[in-house]
Amino acid sequence: MNTPRALMAPLLLAPVLAFAQAAPLTVCMAEDNPPFSMARKGQVTGFDVKLAEAVARELGRELKLMPFEPEVEKEAMLTHEVNAMLSAGLCDLASGFPLLASDLGPPTRERFKTPDYPGAKPPRERPFVPLGTLVPSQPYQGTALVIVQRAGAPVAASLGDLKGRKVAAVAGTLEGTLVAMYGGGALAKDMVSLGQREDVWAALDSGRVDALMVPSAAFDTYRARKPGTTLQAGPARPLGINLGWVALSSKADLLEAVNRVVARASASGELQVWAREAGLSWQAPSVPAVTGTLSLAGLLRD
């Protein structure tokens, strides 16, 4: 029996549609950003992976993770590196992106090279990729700073509680700037300057410094490495910057699935469970979702 021509096109298209529906959802995430994402021996783990798995299930697609290595000493380039990964078609989405207005929307550079990733050519051989427009999801995690001290020291709820103590100030970091600027230099007398490559935890353990301010996620990572540590952290102070997912504007529809998963998991408490399983102190996102400018004055206020 001959097949009517009207039915031929759908039949011929069926394999193509099946392939398109089966295409993996590829998510880029930093390879060394615990407890959010960490790549070791070919396996990627962390809080962002839990969320990526849920988003892939939401879309009915297989999940493929693409770890990449950001230029740590050039954090201002992260937005261009992520954009290049997305624009080169290496991934559909990227997680763990700071939602700053200046890093979203049309790119400030026309082209950029991708960072290191599995299978990448040597940097000199990589082409410059034309960049697209980045659009964000709703936030899934807020950020916060904490003051860490040795056990037995009075808990410090603010920088003002550290007067008279040796306080670490890591050069070139937001935390170091806050310590140096607090109270017009009120902590300068006892401030201990550290380089970014120095081990701040060793400085605290040895008594070189009495206290330090770090992102709460950094302390979470330290506690995971040293489960028996006696170091203690004071109350978390929201930083006012949220983390979200980003995609190119041409794939903005994928972010709708991210938003659904985040909203549902947050309401059910599952998001907090994923964070706890990853060793992360979950922080509720702050308002607004996307930060225009970071107010140092607000952070310096006790």
PDB file of C-alpha atoms in Angstrom, residues 22-281:
ATOM      1  CA  ALA A  22      16.622  13.830  23.109  1.00  0.00           C
ATOM      2  CA  ALA A  23      19.366  16.471  22.854  1.00  0.00           C
ATOM      3  CA  PRO A  24      21.078  16.790  26.252  1.00  0.00           C
ATOM      4  CA  LEU A  25      20.720  19.900  28.353  1.00  0.00           C
ATOM      5  CA  THR A  26      24.288  21.137  28.768  1.00  0.00           C
ATOM      6  CA  VAL A  27      25.075  23.281  31.796  1.00  0.00           C
ATOM      7  CA  CYS A  28      28.362  25.098  32.333  1.00  0.00           C
ATOM      8  CA  MET A  29      29.620  25.484  35.904  1.00  0.00           C
ATOM      9  CA  ALA A  30      32.916  26.452  37.485  1.00  0.00           C
ATOM     10  CA  GLU A  31      35.131  23.430  38.134  1.00  0.00           C
ATOM     11  CA  ASP A  32      36.504  24.649  41.468  1.00  0.00           C
ATOM     12  CA  ASN A  33      33.756  26.576  43.225  1.00  0.00           C
ATOM     13  CA  PRO A  34      32.709  24.389  46.166  1.00  0.00           C
ATOM     14  CA  PRO A  35      30.227  23.868  47.642  1.00  0.00           C
ATOM     15  CA  PHE A  36      28.371  25.047  44.506  1.00  0.00           C
ATOM     16  CA  SER A  37      30.306  23.007  41.944  1.00  0.00           C
ATOM     17  CA  MET A  38      33.517  21.017  41.935  1.00  0.00           C
ATOM     18  CA  ALA A  39      35.003  18.732  39.266  1.00  0.00           C
ATOM     19  CA  ARG A  40      37.213  15.858  40.427  1.00  0.00           C
ATOM     20  CA  LYS A  41      38.238  12.769  38.440  1.00  0.00           C
ATOM     21  CA  GLY A  42      35.630  13.417  35.777  1.00  0.00           C
ATOM     22  CA  GLN A  43      32.770  13.850  38.260  1.00  0.00           C
ATOM     23  CA  VAL A  44      31.067  17.166  39.017  1.00  0.00           C
ATOM     24  CA  THR A  45      29.379  17.542  42.405  1.00  0.00           C
ATOM     25  CA  GLY A  46      27.823  20.317  44.461  1.00  0.00           C
ATOM     26  CA  PHE A  47      24.673  22.315  45.078  1.00  0.00           C
ATOM     27  CA  ASP A  48      24.449  23.535  41.484  1.00  0.00           C
ATOM     28  CA  VAL A  49      24.535  19.942  40.241  1.00  0.00           C
ATOM     29  CA  LYS A  50      21.463  19.071  42.334  1.00  0.00           C
ATOM     30  CA  LEU A  51      19.613  21.977  40.778  1.00  0.00           C
ATOM     31  CA  ALA A  52      20.824  21.125  37.277  1.00  0.00           C
ATOM     32  CA  GLU A  53      19.506  17.581  37.653  1.00  0.00           C
ATOM     33  CA  ALA A  54      16.096  18.930  38.641  1.00  0.00           C
ATOM     34  CA  VAL A  55      16.019  21.348  35.701  1.00  0.00           C
ATOM     35  CA  ALA A  56      16.911  18.545  33.269  1.00  0.00           C
ATOM     36  CA  ARG A  57      14.076  16.434  34.691  1.00  0.00           C
ATOM     37  CA  GLU A  58      11.728  19.390  34.324  1.00  0.00           C
ATOM     38  CA  LEU A  59      12.623  19.625  30.635  1.00  0.00           C
ATOM     39  CA  GLY A  60      12.640  15.861  30.085  1.00  0.00           C
ATOM     40  CA  ARG A  61      16.213  15.957  28.825  1.00  0.00           C
ATOM     41  CA  GLU A  62      19.425  14.171  29.661  1.00  0.00           C
ATOM     42  CA  LEU A  63      21.880  16.319  31.629  1.00  0.00           C
ATOM     43  CA  LYS A  64      25.419  17.042  30.477  1.00  0.00           C
ATOM     44  CA  LEU A  65      27.736  19.068  32.719  1.00  0.00           C
ATOM     45  CA  MET A  66      30.550  21.196  31.289  1.00  0.00           C
ATOM     46  CA  PRO A  67      33.039  22.290  33.973  1.00  0.00           C
ATOM     47  CA  PHE A  68      35.278  25.232  33.119  1.00  0.00           C
ATOM     48  CA  GLU A  69      38.158  26.998  34.812  1.00  0.00           C
ATOM     49  CA  PRO A  70      37.640  30.756  35.262  1.00  0.00           C
ATOM     50  CA  GLU A  71      40.625  33.078  35.363  1.00  0.00           C
ATOM     51  CA  VAL A  72      40.738  33.418  39.165  1.00  0.00           C
ATOM     52  CA  GLU A  73      42.958  36.502  39.105  1.00  0.00           C
ATOM     53  CA  LYS A  74      40.720  38.246  36.594  1.00  0.00           C
ATOM     54  CA  GLU A  75      37.279  37.952  38.143  1.00  0.00           C
ATOM     55  CA  ALA A  76      36.029  40.905  36.108  1.00  0.00           C
ATOM     56  CA  MET A  77      36.352  38.644  33.050  1.00  0.00           C
ATOM     57  CA  LEU A  78      33.943  35.983  34.344  1.00  0.00           C
ATOM     58  CA  THR A  79      30.972  37.474  32.531  1.00  0.00           C
ATOM     59  CA  HIS A  80      32.859  37.395  29.204  1.00  0.00           C
ATOM     60  CA  GLU A  81      34.110  33.851  29.779  1.00  0.00           C
ATOM     61  CA  VAL A  82      30.625  32.549  30.561  1.00  0.00           C
ATOM     62  CA  ASN A  83      29.223  34.458  27.602  1.00  0.00           C
ATOM     63  CA  ALA A  84      31.868  32.919  25.336  1.00  0.00           C
ATOM     64  CA  MET A  85      30.996  29.401  26.530  1.00  0.00           C
ATOM     65  CA  LEU A  86      27.315  29.997  25.818  1.00  0.00           C
ATOM     66  CA  SER A  87      27.923  31.820  22.544  1.00  0.00           C
ATOM     67  CA  ALA A  88      30.240  29.067  21.301  1.00  0.00           C
ATOM     68  CA  GLY A  89      27.415  26.578  21.822  1.00  0.00           C
ATOM     69  CA  LEU A  90      29.334  24.644  24.467  1.00  0.00           C
ATOM     70  CA  CYS A  91      26.404  24.865  26.876  1.00  0.00           C
ATOM     71  CA  ASP A  92      22.778  25.972  27.028  1.00  0.00           C
ATOM     72  CA  LEU A  93      22.860  27.386  30.557  1.00  0.00           C
ATOM     73  CA  ALA A  94      25.431  28.476  33.125  1.00  0.00           C
ATOM     74  CA  SER A  95      24.942  28.298  36.886  1.00  0.00           C
ATOM     75  CA  GLY A  96      26.365  30.230  39.826  1.00  0.00           C
ATOM     76  CA  PHE A  97      26.365  33.597  38.062  1.00  0.00           C
ATOM     77  CA  PRO A  98      26.407  36.774  40.209  1.00  0.00           C
ATOM     78  CA  LEU A  99      23.318  38.774  39.254  1.00  0.00           C
ATOM     79  CA  LEU A 100      24.869  42.197  38.717  1.00  0.00           C
ATOM     80  CA  ALA A 101      23.188  44.525  36.238  1.00  0.00           C
ATOM     81  CA  SER A 102      26.554  45.520  34.750  1.00  0.00           C
ATOM     82  CA  ASP A 103      27.268  41.891  33.761  1.00  0.00           C
ATOM     83  CA  LEU A 104      23.899  41.200  32.123  1.00  0.00           C
ATOM     84  CA  GLY A 105      22.359  42.309  28.858  1.00  0.00           C
ATOM     85  CA  PRO A 106      24.403  43.178  25.750  1.00  0.00           C
ATOM     86  CA  PRO A 107      28.130  42.464  26.144  1.00  0.00           C
ATOM     87  CA  THR A 108      30.627  45.266  26.699  1.00  0.00           C
ATOM     88  CA  ARG A 109      33.048  43.476  24.357  1.00  0.00           C
ATOM     89  CA  GLU A 110      32.309  42.107  20.905  1.00  0.00           C
ATOM     90  CA  ARG A 111      34.415  38.949  21.175  1.00  0.00           C
ATOM     91  CA  PHE A 112      36.162  36.873  23.810  1.00  0.00           C
ATOM     92  CA  LYS A 113      37.967  33.547  24.124  1.00  0.00           C
ATOM     93  CA  THR A 114      36.540  30.668  26.114  1.00  0.00           C
ATOM     94  CA  PRO A 115      38.257  29.649  29.366  1.00  0.00           C
ATOM     95  CA  ASP A 116      39.757  26.188  29.885  1.00  0.00           C
ATOM     96  CA  TYR A 117      37.289  23.310  29.634  1.00  0.00           C
ATOM     97  CA  PRO A 118      37.560  19.566  28.889  1.00  0.00           C
ATOM     98  CA  GLY A 119      38.647  19.144  25.278  1.00  0.00           C
ATOM     99  CA  ALA A 120      39.563  22.806  24.756  1.00  0.00           C
ATOM    100  CA  LYS A 121      42.432  23.748  22.488  1.00  0.00           C
ATOM    101  CA  PRO A 122      45.456  25.531  23.990  1.00  0.00           C
ATOM    102  CA  PRO A 123      44.610  29.206  24.737  1.00  0.00           C
ATOM    103  CA  ARG A 124      46.647  30.532  21.804  1.00  0.00           C
ATOM    104  CA  GLU A 125      44.745  28.334  19.362  1.00  0.00           C
ATOM    105  CA  ARG A 126      41.255  29.233  20.593  1.00  0.00           C
ATOM    106  CA  PRO A 127      39.298  31.620  18.379  1.00  0.00           C
ATOM    107  CA  PHE A 128      37.642  34.772  19.654  1.00  0.00           C
ATOM    108  CA  VAL A 129      33.915  34.057  19.944  1.00  0.00           C
ATOM    109  CA  PRO A 130      31.298  36.719  19.026  1.00  0.00           C
ATOM    110  CA  LEU A 131      29.379  37.362  22.241  1.00  0.00           C
ATOM    111  CA  GLY A 132      25.609  37.418  22.686  1.00  0.00           C
ATOM    112  CA  THR A 133      23.205  38.983  25.174  1.00  0.00           C
ATOM    113  CA  LEU A 134      23.003  37.428  28.640  1.00  0.00           C
ATOM    114  CA  VAL A 135      19.668  37.112  30.413  1.00  0.00           C
ATOM    115  CA  PRO A 136      19.202  35.824  33.984  1.00  0.00           C
ATOM    116  CA  SER A 137      16.943  33.466  35.851  1.00  0.00           C
ATOM    117  CA  GLN A 138      15.406  34.300  39.181  1.00  0.00           C
ATOM    118  CA  PRO A 139      17.970  33.947  41.992  1.00  0.00           C
ATOM    119  CA  TYR A 140      18.350  30.663  43.820  1.00  0.00           C
ATOM    120  CA  GLN A 141      20.913  31.663  46.432  1.00  0.00           C
ATOM    121  CA  GLY A 142      21.902  34.825  48.260  1.00  0.00           C
ATOM    122  CA  THR A 143      25.432  35.635  49.410  1.00  0.00           C
ATOM    123  CA  ALA A 144      26.665  36.635  52.830  1.00  0.00           C
ATOM    124  CA  LEU A 145      29.820  37.479  54.758  1.00  0.00           C
ATOM    125  CA  VAL A 146      30.757  36.000  58.140  1.00  0.00           C
ATOM    126  CA  ILE A 147      33.416  36.819  60.725  1.00  0.00           C
ATOM    127  CA  VAL A 148      35.397  33.698  61.650  1.00  0.00           C
ATOM    128  CA  GLN A 149      37.389  33.310  64.877  1.00  0.00           C
ATOM    129  CA  ARG A 150      38.975  30.617  66.971  1.00  0.00           C
ATOM    130  CA  ALA A 151      36.894  28.823  69.575  1.00  0.00           C
ATOM    131  CA  GLY A 152      36.608  30.596  72.897  1.00  0.00           C
ATOM    132  CA  ALA A 153      36.759  34.117  71.495  1.00  0.00           C
ATOM    133  CA  PRO A 154      33.701  36.327  72.047  1.00  0.00           C
ATOM    134  CA  VAL A 155      31.425  35.973  69.024  1.00  0.00           C
ATOM    135  CA  ALA A 156      31.685  39.046  66.794  1.00  0.00           C
ATOM    136  CA  ALA A 157      28.418  40.129  65.208  1.00  0.00           C
ATOM    137  CA  SER A 158      30.007  43.066  63.370  1.00  0.00           C
ATOM    138  CA  LEU A 159      33.387  44.539  62.494  1.00  0.00           C
ATOM    139  CA  GLY A 160      32.972  46.949  65.387  1.00  0.00           C
ATOM    140  CA  ASP A 161      33.299  44.003  67.779  1.00  0.00           C
ATOM    141  CA  LEU A 162      36.824  43.345  66.482  1.00  0.00           C
ATOM    142  CA  LYS A 163      38.480  46.503  67.764  1.00  0.00           C
ATOM    143  CA  GLY A 164      41.692  45.633  69.552  1.00  0.00           C
ATOM    144  CA  ARG A 165      41.989  42.248  67.811  1.00  0.00           C
ATOM    145  CA  LYS A 166      44.306  41.291  64.950  1.00  0.00           C
ATOM    146  CA  VAL A 167      42.010  41.298  61.923  1.00  0.00           C
ATOM    147  CA  ALA A 168      43.038  39.867  58.563  1.00  0.00           C
ATOM    148  CA  ALA A 169      42.612  42.038  55.485  1.00  0.00           C
ATOM    149  CA  VAL A 170      43.239  40.151  52.234  1.00  0.00           C
ATOM    150  CA  ALA A 171      44.484  42.536  49.558  1.00  0.00           C
ATOM    151  CA  GLY A 172      42.274  42.985  46.505  1.00  0.00           C
ATOM    152  CA  THR A 173      39.138  41.484  48.054  1.00  0.00           C
ATOM    153  CA  LEU A 174      35.852  43.051  49.098  1.00  0.00           C
ATOM    154  CA  GLU A 175      36.322  41.726  52.638  1.00  0.00           C
ATOM    155  CA  GLY A 176      39.778  43.279  52.875  1.00  0.00           C
ATOM    156  CA  THR A 177      38.418  46.607  51.663  1.00  0.00           C
ATOM    157  CA  LEU A 178      35.651  46.541  54.264  1.00  0.00           C
ATOM    158  CA  VAL A 179      38.120  45.835  57.070  1.00  0.00           C
ATOM    159  CA  ALA A 180      40.438  48.628  55.910  1.00  0.00           C
ATOM    160  CA  MET A 181      37.636  51.174  55.489  1.00  0.00           C
ATOM    161  CA  TYR A 182      35.573  50.343  58.576  1.00  0.00           C
ATOM    162  CA  GLY A 183      35.012  53.325  60.851  1.00  0.00           C
ATOM    163  CA  GLY A 184      37.368  55.492  58.824  1.00  0.00           C
ATOM    164  CA  GLY A 185      40.266  53.177  59.640  1.00  0.00           C
ATOM    165  CA  ALA A 186      39.197  52.160  63.143  1.00  0.00           C
ATOM    166  CA  LEU A 187      40.704  48.685  62.667  1.00  0.00           C
ATOM    167  CA  ALA A 188      43.870  49.824  60.873  1.00  0.00           C
ATOM    168  CA  LYS A 189      46.070  49.725  63.986  1.00  0.00           C
ATOM    169  CA  ASP A 190      45.629  45.971  64.461  1.00  0.00           C
ATOM    170  CA  MET A 191      44.933  45.051  60.821  1.00  0.00           C
ATOM    171  CA  VAL A 192      47.152  42.330  59.331  1.00  0.00           C
ATOM    172  CA  SER A 193      47.497  42.527  55.540  1.00  0.00           C
ATOM    173  CA  LEU A 194      47.550  39.201  53.687  1.00  0.00           C
ATOM    174  CA  GLY A 195      48.097  38.399  50.022  1.00  0.00           C
ATOM    175  CA  GLN A 196      45.496  36.534  47.988  1.00  0.00           C
ATOM    176  CA  ARG A 197      47.787  33.508  47.696  1.00  0.00           C
ATOM    177  CA  GLU A 198      48.352  33.243  51.458  1.00  0.00           C
ATOM    178  CA  ASP A 199      46.538  30.622  53.523  1.00  0.00           C
ATOM    179  CA  VAL A 200      44.178  32.698  55.651  1.00  0.00           C
ATOM    180  CA  TRP A 201      43.057  29.649  57.621  1.00  0.00           C
ATOM    181  CA  ALA A 202      46.637  28.845  58.601  1.00  0.00           C
ATOM    182  CA  ALA A 203      47.072  32.465  59.687  1.00  0.00           C
ATOM    183  CA  LEU A 204      44.013  32.129  61.927  1.00  0.00           C
ATOM    184  CA  ASP A 205      44.977  28.725  63.327  1.00  0.00           C
ATOM    185  CA  SER A 206      48.522  29.874  64.124  1.00  0.00           C
ATOM    186  CA  GLY A 207      47.393  33.021  65.935  1.00  0.00           C
ATOM    187  CA  ARG A 208      48.906  35.359  63.353  1.00  0.00           C
ATOM    188  CA  VAL A 209      45.416  36.838  63.144  1.00  0.00           C
ATOM    189  CA  ASP A 210      42.521  36.676  65.597  1.00  0.00           C
ATOM    190  CA  ALA A 211      39.677  37.026  63.115  1.00  0.00           C
ATOM    191  CA  LEU A 212      38.891  37.269  59.433  1.00  0.00           C
ATOM    192  CA  MET A 213      35.883  38.083  57.299  1.00  0.00           C
ATOM    193  CA  VAL A 214      35.036  35.717  54.431  1.00  0.00           C
ATOM    194  CA  PRO A 215      32.049  34.750  52.278  1.00  0.00           C
ATOM    195  CA  SER A 216      29.948  32.208  54.166  1.00  0.00           C
ATOM    196  CA  ALA A 217      30.427  29.712  51.307  1.00  0.00           C
ATOM    197  CA  ALA A 218      34.216  29.911  51.808  1.00  0.00           C
ATOM    198  CA  PHE A 219      33.793  28.930  55.459  1.00  0.00           C
ATOM    199  CA  ASP A 220      31.450  26.112  54.402  1.00  0.00           C
ATOM    200  CA  THR A 221      34.187  24.815  52.103  1.00  0.00           C
ATOM    201  CA  TYR A 222      36.784  24.989  54.871  1.00  0.00           C
ATOM    202  CA  ARG A 223      34.528  23.086  57.281  1.00  0.00           C
ATOM    203  CA  ALA A 224      34.011  20.371  54.661  1.00  0.00           C
ATOM    204  CA  ARG A 225      37.783  19.990  54.338  1.00  0.00           C
ATOM    205  CA  LYS A 226      38.330  20.136  58.107  1.00  0.00           C
ATOM    206  CA  PRO A 227      35.227  18.562  59.678  1.00  0.00           C
ATOM    207  CA  GLY A 228      36.794  18.657  63.135  1.00  0.00           C
ATOM    208  CA  THR A 229      37.613  22.365  63.077  1.00  0.00           C
ATOM    209  CA  THR A 230      36.890  24.412  66.177  1.00  0.00           C
ATOM    210  CA  LEU A 231      36.738  27.695  64.272  1.00  0.00           C
ATOM    211  CA  GLN A 232      33.444  29.515  64.740  1.00  0.00           C
ATOM    212  CA  ALA A 233      31.536  32.017  62.623  1.00  0.00           C
ATOM    213  CA  GLY A 234      29.392  34.912  63.757  1.00  0.00           C
ATOM    214  CA  PRO A 235      25.987  35.802  62.287  1.00  0.00           C
ATOM    215  CA  ALA A 236      25.805  35.911  58.491  1.00  0.00           C
ATOM    216  CA  ARG A 237      25.597  39.396  57.012  1.00  0.00           C
ATOM    217  CA  PRO A 238      23.783  39.452  53.634  1.00  0.00           C
ATOM    218  CA  LEU A 239      25.985  40.847  50.900  1.00  0.00           C
ATOM    219  CA  GLY A 240      23.135  41.970  48.656  1.00  0.00           C
ATOM    220  CA  ILE A 241      24.305  40.004  45.605  1.00  0.00           C
ATOM    221  CA  ASN A 242      22.324  36.984  44.425  1.00  0.00           C
ATOM    222  CA  LEU A 243      23.374  33.996  42.366  1.00  0.00           C
ATOM    223  CA  GLY A 244      21.314  32.814  39.427  1.00  0.00           C
ATOM    224  CA  TRP A 245      21.549  31.053  36.090  1.00  0.00           C
ATOM    225  CA  VAL A 246      22.153  32.747  32.757  1.00  0.00           C
ATOM    226  CA  ALA A 247      21.518  31.934  29.126  1.00  0.00           C
ATOM    227  CA  LEU A 248      21.722  33.764  25.832  1.00  0.00           C
ATOM    228  CA  SER A 249      18.595  35.740  24.982  1.00  0.00           C
ATOM    229  CA  SER A 250      17.966  33.263  22.139  1.00  0.00           C
ATOM    230  CA  LYS A 251      17.508  30.496  24.746  1.00  0.00           C
ATOM    231  CA  ALA A 252      15.685  32.509  27.389  1.00  0.00           C
ATOM    232  CA  ASP A 253      12.855  29.961  27.378  1.00  0.00           C
ATOM    233  CA  LEU A 254      15.135  27.512  29.203  1.00  0.00           C
ATOM    234  CA  LEU A 255      15.292  29.903  32.129  1.00  0.00           C
ATOM    235  CA  GLU A 256      11.547  29.511  32.605  1.00  0.00           C
ATOM    236  CA  ALA A 257      12.207  25.886  33.571  1.00  0.00           C
ATOM    237  CA  VAL A 258      14.931  27.027  35.979  1.00  0.00           C
ATOM    238  CA  ASN A 259      12.517  29.500  37.553  1.00  0.00           C
ATOM    239  CA  ARG A 260       9.822  26.859  37.968  1.00  0.00           C
ATOM    240  CA  VAL A 261      12.234  24.450  39.639  1.00  0.00           C
ATOM    241  CA  VAL A 262      13.655  27.119  41.955  1.00  0.00           C
ATOM    242  CA  ALA A 263      10.210  28.374  42.997  1.00  0.00           C
ATOM    243  CA  ARG A 264       8.869  24.867  43.621  1.00  0.00           C
ATOM    244  CA  ALA A 265      11.980  23.610  45.444  1.00  0.00           C
ATOM    245  CA  SER A 266      12.177  26.745  47.566  1.00  0.00           C
ATOM    246  CA  ALA A 267       8.515  26.494  48.614  1.00  0.00           C
ATOM    247  CA  SER A 268       8.829  22.801  49.480  1.00  0.00           C
ATOM    248  CA  GLY A 269      12.119  23.194  51.342  1.00  0.00           C
ATOM    249  CA  GLU A 270      13.888  20.901  48.876  1.00  0.00           C
ATOM    250  CA  LEU A 271      16.283  23.681  47.862  1.00  0.00           C
ATOM    251  CA  GLN A 272      17.454  23.999  51.446  1.00  0.00           C
ATOM    252  CA  VAL A 273      17.871  20.211  51.658  1.00  0.00           C
ATOM    253  CA  TRP A 274      20.077  20.218  48.533  1.00  0.00           C
ATOM    254  CA  ALA A 275      22.173  22.984  50.066  1.00  0.00           C
ATOM    255  CA  ARG A 276      22.589  21.064  53.318  1.00  0.00           C
ATOM    256  CA  GLU A 277      23.573  17.890  51.437  1.00  0.00           C
ATOM    257  CA  ALA A 278      26.227  19.886  49.579  1.00  0.00           C
ATOM    258  CA  GLY A 279      27.552  21.401  52.819  1.00  0.00           C
ATOM    259  CA  LEU A 280      26.306  24.873  51.938  1.00  0.00           C
ATOM    260  CA  SER A 281      24.733  27.344  54.360  1.00  0.00           C
TER     261      SER A 281
END
